[in-house]
Each structure stands twice: as C-alpha cells, then as structure tokens.
Amino acid sequence: MKNENTAIRTIYFSIVASTLLAIIKGLAGFFGNSYALIADAIESTTDIFSSLLVLFGLKYAKRPADDNHPYGHGKIEPLITFLVVGFLLLSAVLIAYNSIQNIQTAHLPPKPWTLLVLGGIIIWKETSFRLVLKKSIETNSSSLKADAWHHRSDAITSVMAFVGITIALLFGDGFETADDWAALFAAGFIVYNSYLIFRPALGEVMDEHLYDDLIEEIRQISIGVEGVLGTEKCFVRKAGTKYHVDLHALVNGDISVSEGHAISHKLKDTLIKKIPNLEHVLIHIEPK
C-alpha cells in the first residue's frame, strides 16, 4: 500500500507540472514565433491526459483481490501504459504534421527570449524525469516509469527546439524553419521512446520471464528456512507493483503431510516478510 500511495503522489506532481509547462510553452511559442515551443506545448498537454490515465490505473490497481480478481487488479498498470504510449504516438503525429506544414510556409524567425524559456524548461523537465523515474523504481510501477519517460521525451524535444531556435537566430534569413525541423526530429524521438516504454509493459502482460535476480533471491531465502532442502521450479509474474510467485520446495520425503504443510506456510511467511513486493506466494512441496 505504501508503494501505491507514493506512486499516486508522484503522479499528482506530474499533472501539476505538465499543466503549468503546457501553458508557459504555448504562450511563449505563440508570442515568440516558435513552432518548436508550440509542439512542446502539445506534448505537455498530452502528458496531462496520460498522467490522468496513470493516476486512474494506480488507484484502480490498489483495489483488493475479490472473487472475480483473485490476484488483485494490478494488471491494469501495463494496460494503462499502452494507453500512455498511444498518447505519446498521437502527440508525435500532431507535432510531425504541423512541423511539415510550417516548413512549407514562410514565417517570422523565433524571438531570442524564447531560448531563456527553453533553458528553464529543459532543466525542470530533466529534474522531473529523474525524480519520477526514481519513484517508479522505488514503487516498482511500470506506468509510473512510462510517465517518467514522458518528462524525458519532453526534455529532449525542448533541447531540439533550443538547437533549432539557436540555428534560426544565428544564421538568419533562410533558416527561419530550423525550429520546425527540430520539432520534426523531436517527433521521431518520441516514437522511438514509445517503443522503449511499450516493450516492457507487453512483457508484463505476457508474463514474460524477466526476473532472474528476484528468483535467485527467492531460492537463497528458501534454503535458509528450516525443513527446506532445496528448490526446483520457480515462476514469477508481475501485476502492478507486486509479484506473484509459484515455488516448488524440496523437503524430506519421510515427514508427514502436516509437517510438510507447516514448512510450506513458514516458507511463504518468510518470503513475504523478507521481500515486501511479493503478494501471492504458492508453495508446492516436493519430496527429496
């Protein structure tokens, strides 16, 4: 529960930050003749909606297990991540389309003061990325990680806009569209970033084998439990911020069923105590 609450507080931070930045970028882009900044504002606007989706997902994932969802509701997290990726791709398409339109249309060069705005935005978004990514690692949340990469992609598009505006200002006539080209390249980066976010979420939905380190930790803890002589199969799958484990434990084949049952409960309790991110642990006793 602590992880979920931390993730939700972090998402509120993202929503407020994206809202403020969308307004600042939009105004600066409009009055500063910079489509790259307007493109940045478009992405920040999609960030708001994607963060709202993540917030919904995190709150839904907190629901306890019930008769229809015996393993809880954590699988909604990667599904929300897919929607977040959809928003990223939508913003990339909008930015690319409008960039091409602006490249083909003569317009005034961007104003120098827009560089100051972009400089502040770059620092803020990179700081936000590092903060949210740190929280995503702490809480083990895939959707929060996706939200963190929204901040990083925003920082990159701002860097590209900064470069484009600088070129337009330095070289003058004939280079007015440099920031539009920068926005177009930024759209390409957003598409690439979308894949990096999508791939691990897909693995989570498909219960892909991705947790070798966790499995090794489970095996090491298990053999330290009295009565456990070793382990065989160990399967791990992730749902939200928690893991579900199926473990085959080896015990003395001559002990009673009751003794084996007691060992399995002791093993389960030990694993959950020492690895807080474990939620469901199913122990199958094997005679050695």
Short mmCIF file of the C-alpha atoms (twelve columns), coordinates in Angstrom:
data_MODEL
# 
_entry.id   MODEL 
# 
loop_
_atom_site.group_PDB 
_atom_site.id 
_atom_site.type_symbol 
_atom_site.label_atom_id 
_atom_site.label_alt_id 
_atom_site.label_comp_id 
_atom_site.label_asym_id 
_atom_site.label_seq_id 
_atom_site.Cartn_x 
_atom_site.Cartn_y 
_atom_site.Cartn_z 
_atom_site.pdbx_PDB_model_num 
ATOM 1   C CA . MET A 1   0.000   0.000   0.000   1 
ATOM 2   C CA . LYS A 2   2.895   2.345   0.740   1 
ATOM 3   C CA . ASN A 3   4.261   1.929   -2.805  1 
ATOM 4   C CA . GLU A 4   0.885   2.682   -4.374  1 
ATOM 5   C CA . ASN A 5   0.414   5.844   -2.285  1 
ATOM 6   C CA . THR A 6   3.916   7.076   -3.174  1 
ATOM 7   C CA . ALA A 7   3.216   6.484   -6.880  1 
ATOM 8   C CA . ILE A 8   -0.095  8.381   -6.681  1 
ATOM 9   C CA . ARG A 9   1.551   11.396  -5.005  1 
ATOM 10  C CA . THR A 10  4.203   11.396  -7.732  1 
ATOM 11  C CA . ILE A 11  1.537   11.403  -10.450 1 
ATOM 12  C CA . TYR A 12  -0.147  14.438  -8.885  1 
ATOM 13  C CA . PHE A 13  3.216   16.179  -9.148  1 
ATOM 14  C CA . SER A 14  3.421   15.254  -12.856 1 
ATOM 15  C CA . ILE A 15  -0.077  16.560  -13.580 1 
ATOM 16  C CA . VAL A 16  0.563   19.941  -11.963 1 
ATOM 17  C CA . ALA A 17  3.992   20.294  -13.630 1 
ATOM 18  C CA . SER A 18  2.697   19.373  -17.091 1 
ATOM 19  C CA . THR A 19  -0.238  21.775  -16.800 1 
ATOM 20  C CA . LEU A 20  1.982   24.719  -15.871 1 
ATOM 21  C CA . LEU A 21  4.532   23.906  -18.578 1 
ATOM 22  C CA . ALA A 22  1.893   23.475  -21.283 1 
ATOM 23  C CA . ILE A 23  0.622   26.993  -20.541 1 
ATOM 24  C CA . ILE A 24  4.141   28.509  -20.428 1 
ATOM 25  C CA . LYS A 25  5.239   26.783  -23.649 1 
ATOM 26  C CA . GLY A 26  2.058   27.627  -25.516 1 
ATOM 27  C CA . LEU A 27  2.244   31.329  -24.638 1 
ATOM 28  C CA . ALA A 28  5.988   31.519  -25.317 1 
ATOM 29  C CA . GLY A 29  5.605   29.732  -28.638 1 
ATOM 30  C CA . PHE A 30  2.725   31.944  -29.783 1 
ATOM 31  C CA . PHE A 31  4.284   35.264  -28.828 1 
ATOM 32  C CA . GLY A 32  7.829   34.142  -29.655 1 
ATOM 33  C CA . ASN A 33  7.044   32.843  -33.190 1 
ATOM 34  C CA . SER A 34  8.366   29.374  -32.337 1 
ATOM 35  C CA . TYR A 35  6.512   26.317  -33.541 1 
ATOM 36  C CA . ALA A 36  9.021   24.108  -31.739 1 
ATOM 37  C CA . LEU A 37  7.758   25.588  -28.471 1 
ATOM 38  C CA . ILE A 38  4.154   25.136  -29.569 1 
ATOM 39  C CA . ALA A 39  4.989   21.497  -30.398 1 
ATOM 40  C CA . ASP A 40  6.435   21.211  -26.921 1 
ATOM 41  C CA . ALA A 41  3.184   22.606  -25.517 1 
ATOM 42  C CA . ILE A 42  1.213   19.991  -27.462 1 
ATOM 43  C CA . GLU A 43  3.297   17.221  -25.930 1 
ATOM 44  C CA . SER A 44  2.895   18.656  -22.436 1 
ATOM 45  C CA . THR A 45  -0.876  18.745  -22.985 1 
ATOM 46  C CA . THR A 46  -0.904  15.051  -23.920 1 
ATOM 47  C CA . ASP A 47  1.251   14.469  -20.835 1 
ATOM 48  C CA . ILE A 48  -1.580  15.814  -18.684 1 
ATOM 49  C CA . PHE A 49  -4.082  13.338  -20.094 1 
ATOM 50  C CA . SER A 50  -1.656  10.430  -19.942 1 
ATOM 51  C CA . SER A 51  -0.826  11.268  -16.310 1 
ATOM 52  C CA . LEU A 52  -4.541  11.294  -15.514 1 
ATOM 53  C CA . LEU A 53  -4.759  7.816   -17.047 1 
ATOM 54  C CA . VAL A 54  -1.822  6.652   -14.935 1 
ATOM 55  C CA . LEU A 55  -3.498  8.115   -11.851 1 
ATOM 56  C CA . PHE A 56  -6.674  6.176   -12.627 1 
ATOM 57  C CA . GLY A 57  -4.659  2.996   -13.183 1 
ATOM 58  C CA . LEU A 58  -2.731  3.332   -9.931  1 
ATOM 59  C CA . LYS A 59  -5.896  3.932   -7.915  1 
ATOM 60  C CA . TYR A 60  -7.659  1.021   -9.590  1 
ATOM 61  C CA . ALA A 61  -4.670  -1.256  -9.011  1 
ATOM 62  C CA . LYS A 62  -4.941  -0.557  -5.252  1 
ATOM 63  C CA . ARG A 63  -8.255  -2.403  -5.082  1 
ATOM 64  C CA . PRO A 64  -8.006  -5.586  -3.024  1 
ATOM 65  C CA . ALA A 65  -8.468  -9.030  -4.534  1 
ATOM 66  C CA . ASP A 66  -12.081 -10.187 -4.906  1 
ATOM 67  C CA . ASP A 67  -13.994 -13.180 -6.248  1 
ATOM 68  C CA . ASN A 68  -13.630 -12.029 -9.852  1 
ATOM 69  C CA . HIS A 69  -9.988  -10.923 -9.452  1 
ATOM 70  C CA . PRO A 70  -8.332  -13.348 -7.013  1 
ATOM 71  C CA . TYR A 71  -4.886  -11.985 -7.910  1 
ATOM 72  C CA . GLY A 72  -5.914  -8.361  -7.431  1 
ATOM 73  C CA . HIS A 73  -6.202  -5.589  -10.022 1 
ATOM 74  C CA . GLY A 74  -2.532  -4.859  -10.696 1 
ATOM 75  C CA . LYS A 75  -2.617  -5.953  -14.347 1 
ATOM 76  C CA . ILE A 76  -4.337  -2.693  -15.207 1 
ATOM 77  C CA . GLU A 77  -0.947  -0.942  -14.877 1 
ATOM 78  C CA . PRO A 78  0.593   -2.256  -18.125 1 
ATOM 79  C CA . LEU A 79  -2.750  -1.742  -19.885 1 
ATOM 80  C CA . ILE A 80  -2.669  1.904   -18.816 1 
ATOM 81  C CA . THR A 81  0.933   2.043   -20.044 1 
ATOM 82  C CA . PHE A 82  -0.322  1.033   -23.503 1 
ATOM 83  C CA . LEU A 83  -2.738  3.972   -23.440 1 
ATOM 84  C CA . VAL A 84  0.062   6.298   -22.353 1 
ATOM 85  C CA . VAL A 85  2.109   5.099   -25.327 1 
ATOM 86  C CA . GLY A 86  -0.909  5.847   -27.523 1 
ATOM 87  C CA . PHE A 87  -0.934  9.435   -26.265 1 
ATOM 88  C CA . LEU A 88  2.785   9.710   -26.965 1 
ATOM 89  C CA . LEU A 89  2.313   8.485   -30.536 1 
ATOM 90  C CA . LEU A 90  -0.620  10.855  -31.025 1 
ATOM 91  C CA . SER A 91  1.493   13.802  -29.889 1 
ATOM 92  C CA . ALA A 92  4.299   12.698  -32.248 1 
ATOM 93  C CA . VAL A 93  1.897   12.593  -35.207 1 
ATOM 94  C CA . LEU A 94  0.453   16.023  -34.381 1 
ATOM 95  C CA . ILE A 95  3.915   17.527  -33.975 1 
ATOM 96  C CA . ALA A 96  5.213   15.959  -37.204 1 
ATOM 97  C CA . TYR A 97  2.173   17.059  -39.229 1 
ATOM 98  C CA . ASN A 98  2.276   20.646  -38.024 1 
ATOM 99  C CA . SER A 99  6.071   20.781  -38.423 1 
ATOM 100 C CA . ILE A 100 5.776   19.802  -42.089 1 
ATOM 101 C CA . GLN A 101 3.029   22.387  -42.583 1 
ATOM 102 C CA . ASN A 102 5.196   25.110  -41.043 1 
ATOM 103 C CA . ILE A 103 8.299   24.118  -43.015 1 
ATOM 104 C CA . GLN A 104 6.310   24.711  -46.215 1 
ATOM 105 C CA . THR A 105 5.026   28.093  -45.035 1 
ATOM 106 C CA . ALA A 106 7.104   31.267  -44.767 1 
ATOM 107 C CA . HIS A 107 7.060   32.773  -41.294 1 
ATOM 108 C CA . LEU A 108 9.000   35.054  -38.976 1 
ATOM 109 C CA . PRO A 109 12.030  33.666  -37.128 1 
ATOM 110 C CA . PRO A 110 11.630  32.870  -33.419 1 
ATOM 111 C CA . LYS A 111 12.449  35.570  -30.896 1 
ATOM 112 C CA . PRO A 112 15.701  35.350  -28.864 1 
ATOM 113 C CA . TRP A 113 13.994  35.367  -25.456 1 
ATOM 114 C CA . THR A 114 12.400  32.003  -26.240 1 
ATOM 115 C CA . LEU A 115 15.823  30.436  -25.578 1 
ATOM 116 C CA . LEU A 116 15.639  31.558  -21.953 1 
ATOM 117 C CA . VAL A 117 12.226  29.938  -21.598 1 
ATOM 118 C CA . LEU A 118 13.501  26.719  -23.151 1 
ATOM 119 C CA . GLY A 119 16.592  26.666  -20.943 1 
ATOM 120 C CA . GLY A 120 14.447  26.747  -17.824 1 
ATOM 121 C CA . ILE A 121 12.087  24.114  -19.224 1 
ATOM 122 C CA . ILE A 122 14.945  21.727  -20.060 1 
ATOM 123 C CA . ILE A 123 16.348  21.911  -16.528 1 
ATOM 124 C CA . TRP A 124 12.910  21.452  -14.973 1 
ATOM 125 C CA . LYS A 125 11.864  18.504  -17.172 1 
ATOM 126 C CA . GLU A 126 15.122  16.621  -16.730 1 
ATOM 127 C CA . THR A 127 14.840  17.104  -12.969 1 
ATOM 128 C CA . SER A 128 11.246  15.867  -13.112 1 
ATOM 129 C CA . PHE A 129 12.324  12.822  -15.135 1 
ATOM 130 C CA . ARG A 130 14.941  11.830  -12.578 1 
ATOM 131 C CA . LEU A 131 12.534  12.327  -9.672  1 
ATOM 132 C CA . VAL A 132 9.664   10.340  -11.214 1 
ATOM 133 C CA . LEU A 133 11.978  7.590   -12.500 1 
ATOM 134 C CA . LYS A 134 13.445  7.210   -9.010  1 
ATOM 135 C CA . LYS A 135 9.941   6.863   -7.595  1 
ATOM 136 C CA . SER A 136 8.993   4.337   -10.302 1 
ATOM 137 C CA . ILE A 137 11.963  2.176   -9.272  1 
ATOM 138 C CA . GLU A 138 11.099  2.524   -5.587  1 
ATOM 139 C CA . THR A 139 7.457   1.570   -6.172  1 
ATOM 140 C CA . ASN A 140 8.124   -0.976  -8.962  1 
ATOM 141 C CA . SER A 141 5.481   0.731   -11.132 1 
ATOM 142 C CA . SER A 142 5.619   0.308   -14.922 1 
ATOM 143 C CA . SER A 143 3.024   3.016   -15.571 1 
ATOM 144 C CA . LEU A 144 4.938   5.475   -13.382 1 
ATOM 145 C CA . LYS A 145 8.068   4.634   -15.364 1 
ATOM 146 C CA . ALA A 146 6.164   5.455   -18.551 1 
ATOM 147 C CA . ASP A 147 5.172   8.778   -17.021 1 
ATOM 148 C CA . ALA A 148 8.818   9.448   -16.144 1 
ATOM 149 C CA . TRP A 149 9.780   8.940   -19.773 1 
ATOM 150 C CA . HIS A 150 7.163   11.491  -20.745 1 
ATOM 151 C CA . HIS A 151 9.263   14.014  -18.815 1 
ATOM 152 C CA . ARG A 152 12.470  12.828  -20.508 1 
ATOM 153 C CA . SER A 153 10.939  12.995  -24.011 1 
ATOM 154 C CA . ASP A 154 9.675   16.465  -23.148 1 
ATOM 155 C CA . ALA A 155 13.196  17.469  -22.115 1 
ATOM 156 C CA . ILE A 156 14.623  16.102  -25.376 1 
ATOM 157 C CA . THR A 157 12.080  17.922  -27.549 1 
ATOM 158 C CA . SER A 158 12.946  21.101  -25.646 1 
ATOM 159 C CA . VAL A 159 16.666  20.522  -26.314 1 
ATOM 160 C CA . MET A 160 15.918  20.069  -30.014 1 
ATOM 161 C CA . ALA A 161 13.784  23.195  -30.004 1 
ATOM 162 C CA . PHE A 162 16.646  25.069  -28.310 1 
ATOM 163 C CA . VAL A 163 19.056  23.923  -31.029 1 
ATOM 164 C CA . GLY A 164 16.591  24.784  -33.799 1 
ATOM 165 C CA . ILE A 165 15.894  28.276  -32.483 1 
ATOM 166 C CA . THR A 166 19.622  28.907  -31.969 1 
ATOM 167 C CA . ILE A 167 20.323  27.958  -35.606 1 
ATOM 168 C CA . ALA A 168 17.475  30.175  -36.823 1 
ATOM 169 C CA . LEU A 169 18.789  33.146  -34.834 1 
ATOM 170 C CA . LEU A 170 22.469  32.671  -35.703 1 
ATOM 171 C CA . PHE A 171 22.083  32.130  -39.440 1 
ATOM 172 C CA . GLY A 172 19.157  34.473  -40.065 1 
ATOM 173 C CA . ASP A 173 17.392  34.596  -43.443 1 
ATOM 174 C CA . GLY A 174 16.688  31.201  -44.940 1 
ATOM 175 C CA . PHE A 175 16.909  29.389  -41.605 1 
ATOM 176 C CA . GLU A 176 13.580  30.510  -40.136 1 
ATOM 177 C CA . THR A 177 12.277  26.934  -40.287 1 
ATOM 178 C CA . ALA A 178 15.150  25.452  -38.263 1 
ATOM 179 C CA . ASP A 179 12.989  25.140  -35.162 1 
ATOM 180 C CA . ASP A 180 10.271  23.445  -37.244 1 
ATOM 181 C CA . TRP A 181 12.819  20.855  -38.351 1 
ATOM 182 C CA . ALA A 182 13.837  20.475  -34.731 1 
ATOM 183 C CA . ALA A 183 10.206  19.756  -33.809 1 
ATOM 184 C CA . LEU A 184 10.039  17.152  -36.618 1 
ATOM 185 C CA . PHE A 185 13.132  15.363  -35.300 1 
ATOM 186 C CA . ALA A 186 11.630  15.516  -31.817 1 
ATOM 187 C CA . ALA A 187 8.545   13.675  -33.118 1 
ATOM 188 C CA . GLY A 188 10.799  10.878  -34.360 1 
ATOM 189 C CA . PHE A 189 12.429  10.629  -30.953 1 
ATOM 190 C CA . ILE A 190 9.035   10.407  -29.259 1 
ATOM 191 C CA . VAL A 191 8.102   7.444   -31.492 1 
ATOM 192 C CA . TYR A 192 11.329  5.651   -30.551 1 
ATOM 193 C CA . ASN A 193 10.744  6.403   -26.887 1 
ATOM 194 C CA . SER A 194 7.234   4.989   -27.180 1 
ATOM 195 C CA . TYR A 195 8.660   1.630   -28.195 1 
ATOM 196 C CA . LEU A 196 11.026  1.619   -25.198 1 
ATOM 197 C CA . ILE A 197 8.052   2.155   -22.892 1 
ATOM 198 C CA . PHE A 198 5.753   -0.284  -24.689 1 
ATOM 199 C CA . ARG A 199 8.102   -3.285  -24.792 1 
ATOM 200 C CA . PRO A 200 8.476   -3.976  -21.027 1 
ATOM 201 C CA . ALA A 201 4.748   -3.384  -20.452 1 
ATOM 202 C CA . LEU A 202 3.994   -6.001  -23.121 1 
ATOM 203 C CA . GLY A 203 6.349   -8.420  -21.363 1 
ATOM 204 C CA . GLU A 204 4.473   -7.819  -18.118 1 
ATOM 205 C CA . VAL A 205 1.100   -8.584  -19.691 1 
ATOM 206 C CA . MET A 206 2.500   -11.726 -21.338 1 
ATOM 207 C CA . ASP A 207 4.115   -12.905 -18.065 1 
ATOM 208 C CA . GLU A 208 7.493   -12.907 -19.783 1 
ATOM 209 C CA . HIS A 209 10.449  -14.347 -17.847 1 
ATOM 210 C CA . LEU A 210 12.241  -11.178 -16.741 1 
ATOM 211 C CA . TYR A 211 13.045  -11.696 -13.077 1 
ATOM 212 C CA . ASP A 212 16.201  -13.806 -12.738 1 
ATOM 213 C CA . ASP A 213 17.589  -11.708 -9.871  1 
ATOM 214 C CA . LEU A 214 14.356  -11.977 -7.906  1 
ATOM 215 C CA . ILE A 215 14.166  -15.738 -8.492  1 
ATOM 216 C CA . GLU A 216 17.723  -16.154 -7.217  1 
ATOM 217 C CA . GLU A 217 16.862  -14.141 -4.114  1 
ATOM 218 C CA . ILE A 218 13.800  -16.315 -3.507  1 
ATOM 219 C CA . ARG A 219 15.894  -19.501 -3.792  1 
ATOM 220 C CA . GLN A 220 18.544  -18.191 -1.390  1 
ATOM 221 C CA . ILE A 221 15.950  -17.215 1.227   1 
ATOM 222 C CA . SER A 222 14.121  -20.533 0.814   1 
ATOM 223 C CA . ILE A 223 17.077  -22.774 1.613   1 
ATOM 224 C CA . GLY A 224 17.562  -20.828 4.824   1 
ATOM 225 C CA . VAL A 225 14.135  -21.904 6.098   1 
ATOM 226 C CA . GLU A 226 14.246  -24.889 8.435   1 
ATOM 227 C CA . GLY A 227 12.975  -28.035 6.723   1 
ATOM 228 C CA . VAL A 228 13.530  -26.777 3.173   1 
ATOM 229 C CA . LEU A 229 16.246  -28.862 1.499   1 
ATOM 230 C CA . GLY A 230 16.227  -27.055 -1.829  1 
ATOM 231 C CA . THR A 231 14.033  -25.613 -4.578  1 
ATOM 232 C CA . GLU A 232 13.004  -26.716 -8.059  1 
ATOM 233 C CA . LYS A 233 10.645  -24.749 -10.274 1 
ATOM 234 C CA . CYS A 234 10.215  -21.072 -9.506  1 
ATOM 235 C CA . PHE A 235 7.947   -18.893 -11.628 1 
ATOM 236 C CA . VAL A 236 7.465   -15.158 -11.104 1 
ATOM 237 C CA . ARG A 237 4.992   -12.802 -12.736 1 
ATOM 238 C CA . LYS A 238 4.294   -9.149  -12.079 1 
ATOM 239 C CA . ALA A 239 0.952   -7.451  -11.513 1 
ATOM 240 C CA . GLY A 240 1.099   -3.732  -10.810 1 
ATOM 241 C CA . THR A 241 3.752   -3.084  -8.190  1 
ATOM 242 C CA . LYS A 242 3.607   -6.632  -6.782  1 
ATOM 243 C CA . TYR A 243 4.925   -10.062 -7.769  1 
ATOM 244 C CA . HIS A 244 3.196   -13.444 -7.712  1 
ATOM 245 C CA . VAL A 245 5.374   -16.497 -7.114  1 
ATOM 246 C CA . ASP A 246 4.914   -20.235 -7.742  1 
ATOM 247 C CA . LEU A 247 7.661   -22.202 -5.998  1 
ATOM 248 C CA . HIS A 248 8.408   -25.925 -5.713  1 
ATOM 249 C CA . ALA A 249 10.233  -26.617 -2.425  1 
ATOM 250 C CA . LEU A 250 12.076  -29.845 -1.606  1 
ATOM 251 C CA . VAL A 251 11.562  -31.407 1.830   1 
ATOM 252 C CA . ASN A 252 12.356  -34.721 3.487   1 
ATOM 253 C CA . GLY A 253 10.133  -37.332 1.862   1 
ATOM 254 C CA . ASP A 254 9.637   -39.208 5.122   1 
ATOM 255 C CA . ILE A 255 7.902   -36.446 7.061   1 
ATOM 256 C CA . SER A 256 4.108   -36.289 7.472   1 
ATOM 257 C CA . VAL A 257 1.740   -34.250 5.325   1 
ATOM 258 C CA . SER A 258 1.089   -31.980 8.325   1 
ATOM 259 C CA . GLU A 259 4.810   -31.308 8.757   1 
ATOM 260 C CA . GLY A 260 5.194   -30.542 5.046   1 
ATOM 261 C CA . HIS A 261 2.200   -28.226 5.240   1 
ATOM 262 C CA . ALA A 262 3.730   -26.381 8.199   1 
ATOM 263 C CA . ILE A 263 7.037   -25.963 6.348   1 
ATOM 264 C CA . SER A 264 5.248   -24.514 3.297   1 
ATOM 265 C CA . HIS A 265 3.464   -21.929 5.460   1 
ATOM 266 C CA . LYS A 266 6.691   -20.999 7.218   1 
ATOM 267 C CA . LEU A 267 8.432   -20.625 3.848   1 
ATOM 268 C CA . LYS A 268 5.643   -18.475 2.461   1 
ATOM 269 C CA . ASP A 269 5.603   -16.183 5.507   1 
ATOM 270 C CA . THR A 270 9.399   -15.841 5.412   1 
ATOM 271 C CA . LEU A 271 9.446   -14.889 1.738   1 
ATOM 272 C CA . ILE A 272 6.709   -12.273 2.108   1 
ATOM 273 C CA . LYS A 273 8.425   -10.816 5.178   1 
ATOM 274 C CA . LYS A 274 11.849  -10.551 3.546   1 
ATOM 275 C CA . ILE A 275 10.625  -9.467  0.084   1 
ATOM 276 C CA . PRO A 276 7.798   -6.940  0.656   1 
ATOM 277 C CA . ASN A 277 6.918   -6.716  -3.056  1 
ATOM 278 C CA . LEU A 278 5.653   -10.319 -3.018  1 
ATOM 279 C CA . GLU A 279 1.882   -10.545 -2.754  1 
ATOM 280 C CA . HIS A 280 0.806   -14.087 -3.638  1 
ATOM 281 C CA . VAL A 281 3.169   -16.994 -2.952  1 
ATOM 282 C CA . LEU A 282 2.087   -20.526 -3.843  1 
ATOM 283 C CA . ILE A 283 4.316   -23.281 -2.405  1 
ATOM 284 C CA . HIS A 284 4.280   -26.794 -3.838  1 
ATOM 285 C CA . ILE A 285 6.007   -29.368 -1.634  1 
ATOM 286 C CA . GLU A 286 8.211   -31.961 -3.360  1 
ATOM 287 C CA . PRO A 287 9.746   -34.984 -1.547  1 
ATOM 288 C CA . LYS A 288 13.516  -35.292 -1.819  1 
# 
